[in-house]
mmCIF file of C-alpha atoms in Angstrom:
data_model
loop_
_atom_site.group_PDB
_atom_site.id
_atom_site.type_symbol
_atom_site.label_atom_id
_atom_site.label_comp_id
_atom_site.label_asym_id
_atom_site.label_seq_id
_atom_site.Cartn_x
_atom_site.Cartn_y
_atom_site.Cartn_z
ATOM 1 C CA MET A 1460 -3.542 -18.094 9.497
ATOM 2 C CA LEU A 1461 -1.766 -18.731 6.177
ATOM 3 C CA GLU A 1462 -4.850 -19.399 4.064
ATOM 4 C CA GLY A 1463 -4.615 -17.785 0.653
ATOM 5 C CA VAL A 1464 -1.327 -15.971 1.638
ATOM 6 C CA PHE A 1465 0.558 -16.644 -1.613
ATOM 7 C CA ASP A 1466 -0.165 -15.127 -5.021
ATOM 8 C CA TYR A 1467 1.283 -17.270 -7.761
ATOM 9 C CA ALA A 1468 3.966 -15.402 -9.794
ATOM 10 C CA GLY A 1469 5.125 -18.178 -12.084
ATOM 11 C CA LEU A 1470 5.836 -15.726 -14.868
ATOM 12 C CA PHE A 1471 8.607 -14.095 -12.968
ATOM 13 C CA PRO A 1472 12.066 -15.138 -11.618
ATOM 14 C CA PRO A 1473 13.073 -17.538 -10.228
ATOM 15 C CA THR A 1474 10.686 -19.787 -12.252
ATOM 16 C CA SER A 1475 10.155 -17.457 -15.289
ATOM 17 C CA LEU A 1476 7.668 -19.879 -16.939
ATOM 18 C CA ASP A 1477 5.980 -18.974 -20.251
ATOM 19 C CA LEU A 1478 2.288 -17.994 -19.882
ATOM 20 C CA PRO A 1479 0.743 -21.378 -20.816
ATOM 21 C CA ALA A 1480 3.031 -23.243 -18.393
ATOM 22 C CA ALA A 1481 2.398 -20.704 -15.572
ATOM 23 C CA ALA A 1482 -1.336 -20.970 -16.142
ATOM 24 C CA GLU A 1483 -1.139 -24.788 -16.084
ATOM 25 C CA HIS A 1484 0.851 -24.737 -12.859
ATOM 26 C CA TYR A 1485 -1.507 -22.240 -11.231
ATOM 27 C CA PHE A 1486 -4.525 -24.357 -12.206
ATOM 28 C CA ARG A 1487 -2.875 -27.406 -10.734
ATOM 29 C CA TYR A 1488 -2.126 -25.543 -7.440
ATOM 30 C CA VAL A 1489 -5.666 -24.090 -7.030
ATOM 31 C CA SER A 1490 -7.197 -27.515 -7.889
ATOM 32 C CA GLY A 1491 -4.876 -29.580 -5.690
ATOM 33 C CA PRO A 1492 -3.709 -29.925 -2.123
ATOM 34 C CA GLU A 1493 -1.996 -26.500 -2.269
ATOM 35 C CA SER A 1494 -5.244 -24.696 -2.930
ATOM 36 C CA TRP A 1495 -5.654 -23.561 0.624
ATOM 37 C CA ILE A 1496 -2.473 -21.522 0.589
ATOM 38 C CA THR A 1497 -2.627 -20.330 -3.036
ATOM 39 C CA ASN A 1498 -4.398 -17.038 -3.784
ATOM 40 C CA ARG A 1499 -4.334 -15.093 -7.058
ATOM 41 C CA PHE A 1500 -2.504 -15.451 -10.414
ATOM 42 C CA VAL A 1501 -0.069 -12.524 -10.959
ATOM 43 C CA CYS A 1502 -0.190 -11.181 -14.493
ATOM 44 C CA PRO A 1503 1.044 -7.974 -16.058
ATOM 45 C CA VAL A 1504 -1.736 -5.815 -17.533
ATOM 46 C CA GLY A 1505 -0.029 -6.103 -20.982
ATOM 47 C CA ARG A 1506 -0.480 -9.943 -20.939
ATOM 48 C CA LEU A 1507 -4.074 -10.223 -19.919
ATOM 49 C CA ASN A 1508 -5.276 -10.806 -23.432
ATOM 50 C CA GLU A 1509 -2.833 -13.673 -23.781
ATOM 51 C CA LEU A 1510 -4.249 -15.186 -20.608
ATOM 52 C CA LEU A 1511 -7.830 -15.188 -21.893
ATOM 53 C CA PRO A 1512 -7.741 -18.385 -23.976
ATOM 54 C CA LEU A 1513 -5.952 -20.193 -21.059
ATOM 55 C CA LEU A 1514 -8.688 -19.586 -18.525
ATOM 56 C CA PRO A 1515 -10.627 -22.685 -17.682
ATOM 57 C CA ASP A 1516 -14.433 -22.887 -17.125
ATOM 58 C CA GLY A 1517 -15.446 -23.260 -13.527
ATOM 59 C CA ASP A 1518 -14.506 -21.152 -10.568
ATOM 60 C CA PRO A 1519 -13.097 -17.722 -11.637
ATOM 61 C CA TRP A 1520 -9.451 -17.132 -11.226
ATOM 62 C CA GLY A 1521 -8.523 -14.262 -9.025
ATOM 63 C CA ILE A 1522 -5.925 -12.043 -10.766
ATOM 64 C CA ALA A 1523 -3.314 -9.770 -9.220
ATOM 65 C CA CYS A 1524 -2.692 -7.436 -12.127
ATOM 66 C CA LEU A 1525 0.657 -5.620 -12.400
ATOM 67 C CA GLY A 1526 0.207 -2.168 -13.928
ATOM 68 C CA SER A 1527 2.533 -0.667 -16.516
ATOM 69 C CA ALA A 1528 3.233 2.622 -14.684
ATOM 70 C CA LEU A 1529 1.486 4.870 -12.178
ATOM 71 C CA SER A 1530 1.151 7.521 -14.769
ATOM 72 C CA ASP A 1531 -0.666 5.050 -17.053
ATOM 73 C CA HIS A 1532 -3.066 3.636 -14.470
ATOM 74 C CA LYS A 1533 -6.174 4.963 -16.239
ATOM 75 C CA ALA A 1534 -5.180 3.159 -19.470
ATOM 76 C CA ASP A 1535 -4.502 -0.034 -17.425
ATOM 77 C CA LEU A 1536 -7.981 0.164 -15.899
ATOM 78 C CA GLN A 1537 -9.484 0.288 -19.359
ATOM 79 C CA VAL A 1538 -7.555 -2.861 -20.387
ATOM 80 C CA ILE A 1539 -8.622 -4.593 -17.131
ATOM 81 C CA GLU A 1540 -12.309 -3.744 -17.674
ATOM 82 C CA GLU A 1541 -12.118 -5.119 -21.261
ATOM 83 C CA PHE A 1542 -10.384 -8.257 -20.006
ATOM 84 C CA GLU A 1543 -12.954 -8.890 -17.353
ATOM 85 C CA ASP A 1544 -15.800 -8.437 -19.861
ATOM 86 C CA ARG A 1545 -14.192 -10.860 -22.337
ATOM 87 C CA ALA A 1546 -13.358 -13.379 -19.590
ATOM 88 C CA GLN A 1547 -17.096 -13.841 -19.042
ATOM 89 C CA GLY A 1548 -16.829 -14.680 -15.391
ATOM 90 C CA ARG A 1549 -13.709 -16.938 -15.688
ATOM 91 C CA ALA A 1550 -11.444 -14.302 -14.053
ATOM 92 C CA VAL A 1551 -11.721 -11.315 -11.793
ATOM 93 C CA VAL A 1552 -8.957 -8.710 -11.246
ATOM 94 C CA GLU A 1553 -8.949 -8.553 -7.417
ATOM 95 C CA CYS A 1554 -5.755 -6.602 -6.923
ATOM 96 C CA TYR A 1555 -3.855 -3.921 -8.877
ATOM 97 C CA GLU A 1556 -0.146 -3.320 -8.177
ATOM 98 C CA VAL A 1557 1.915 -0.592 -9.882
ATOM 99 C CA LYS A 1558 5.353 0.936 -9.608
ATOM 100 C CA ALA A 1559 5.368 4.514 -8.616
ATOM 101 C CA GLY A 1560 8.487 5.495 -10.562
ATOM 102 C CA ASP A 1561 11.365 7.568 -9.238
ATOM 103 C CA SER A 1562 9.244 10.361 -7.754
ATOM 104 C CA PRO A 1563 5.600 9.396 -7.097
ATOM 105 C CA GLU A 1564 3.310 12.335 -7.885
ATOM 106 C CA ARG A 1565 0.736 12.980 -5.160
ATOM 107 C CA SER A 1566 -2.003 13.748 -7.654
ATOM 108 C CA LEU A 1567 -1.445 10.319 -9.393
ATOM 109 C CA LEU A 1568 -1.515 8.472 -6.031
ATOM 110 C CA ILE A 1569 -4.780 10.271 -5.101
ATOM 111 C CA SER A 1570 -6.273 9.536 -8.540
ATOM 112 C CA LEU A 1571 -5.332 5.826 -8.152
ATOM 113 C CA SER A 1572 -6.921 5.710 -4.656
ATOM 114 C CA ASN A 1573 -10.339 6.536 -6.176
ATOM 115 C CA VAL A 1574 -10.525 3.745 -8.786
ATOM 116 C CA GLY A 1575 -12.307 1.186 -6.500
ATOM 117 C CA PHE A 1576 -10.044 -1.863 -6.331
ATOM 118 C CA GLU A 1577 -10.501 -3.924 -3.225
ATOM 119 C CA GLU A 1578 -6.701 -4.083 -2.957
ATOM 120 C CA CYS A 1579 -4.429 -1.698 -4.612
ATOM 121 C CA PHE A 1580 -0.690 -1.466 -3.945
ATOM 122 C CA VAL A 1581 1.906 1.049 -5.096
ATOM 123 C CA GLU A 1582 5.498 -0.059 -5.244
ATOM 124 C CA LEU A 1583 7.643 2.847 -4.035
ATOM 125 C CA PRO A 1584 11.265 3.456 -5.017
ATOM 126 C CA TRP A 1585 13.977 3.156 -2.488
ATOM 127 C CA GLY A 1586 15.474 6.473 -1.469
ATOM 128 C CA GLU A 1587 14.292 9.918 -0.397
ATOM 129 C CA SER A 1588 11.071 9.937 -2.349
ATOM 130 C CA MET A 1589 9.851 6.852 -0.567
ATOM 131 C CA LEU A 1590 8.935 8.863 2.490
ATOM 132 C CA ASP A 1591 6.833 11.315 0.601
ATOM 133 C CA GLY A 1592 5.118 8.427 -1.194
ATOM 134 C CA LEU A 1593 4.413 6.652 2.138
ATOM 135 C CA HIS A 1594 2.913 9.767 3.656
ATOM 136 C CA THR A 1595 0.614 10.276 0.631
ATOM 137 C CA ILE A 1596 -0.366 6.553 0.681
ATOM 138 C CA ALA A 1597 -1.186 6.912 4.398
ATOM 139 C CA ASP A 1598 -3.581 9.785 3.464
ATOM 140 C CA CYS A 1599 -5.267 7.544 0.888
ATOM 141 C CA GLU A 1600 -6.967 4.842 2.957
ATOM 142 C CA THR A 1601 -7.583 2.600 -0.120
ATOM 143 C CA LEU A 1602 -3.895 2.236 -1.140
ATOM 144 C CA GLY A 1603 -1.241 -0.019 0.310
ATOM 145 C CA ALA A 1604 2.565 0.460 0.018
ATOM 146 C CA LYS A 1605 4.731 -2.235 -1.521
ATOM 147 C CA ALA A 1606 8.527 -2.411 -1.123
ATOM 148 C CA ARG A 1607 10.549 -4.588 -3.360
ATOM 149 C CA THR A 1608 13.163 -6.542 -1.445
ATOM 150 C CA GLY A 1609 14.707 -8.507 -4.258
ATOM 151 C CA SER A 1610 15.340 -8.432 -7.956
ATOM 152 C CA ILE A 1611 17.656 -9.605 -10.728
ATOM 153 C CA ASP A 1612 18.977 -6.051 -10.556
ATOM 154 C CA PRO A 1613 21.091 -5.303 -7.380
ATOM 155 C CA SER A 1614 19.243 -2.011 -6.950
ATOM 156 C CA GLY A 1615 16.205 -4.043 -5.997
ATOM 157 C CA TYR A 1616 17.779 -5.058 -2.660
ATOM 158 C CA PRO A 1617 17.377 -2.364 0.026
ATOM 159 C CA SER A 1618 19.837 -1.862 2.789
ATOM 160 C CA CYS A 1619 18.900 -2.954 6.274
ATOM 161 C CA GLU A 1620 18.570 0.728 7.185
ATOM 162 C CA GLU A 1621 16.139 1.351 4.215
ATOM 163 C CA LEU A 1622 13.986 -1.619 5.004
ATOM 164 C CA ALA A 1623 13.810 -0.674 8.683
ATOM 165 C CA MET A 1624 12.871 2.898 7.729
ATOM 166 C CA PHE A 1625 10.101 1.559 5.466
ATOM 167 C CA LEU A 1626 8.678 -0.668 8.153
ATOM 168 C CA GLN A 1627 8.887 2.091 10.793
ATOM 169 C CA GLU A 1628 7.126 4.553 8.487
ATOM 170 C CA CYS A 1629 4.380 2.056 7.763
ATOM 171 C CA LEU A 1630 3.856 1.556 11.426
#
């Protein structure tokens, strides 16, 4: 039931490793006894080129790519295509995640839903605009909703009521 459930986010708090150390840890996890539960390496789109020389030969790494912004998703996709070409089979971006911003535009969500990622998630802001974003995502069968439930910034922690509303709307 838990096979491949965790994407490895060693670049981010609480570990906050530098890219070479995070890549080394990830390689150790996917090559060792933790491989059954470890899924993709999480990497911001802006750091994909730094990751290239760290990719080992052998089985390709699955990448969960964090986009720069919903409004920039087309530019992100260009960077991802170039990265995959240059990776020469050593990595595949399997998932794209992007923050919607304060007020997710329906047209941008619809545009993103047509890009063809197997998994594509939009992180919605807490507050009133979340409901509109959830309803649009529900109309776009290829998108998933993501809700941040923690952060260095206190605004990243939703209230119990906000989290309950998110879960209820997703149902």
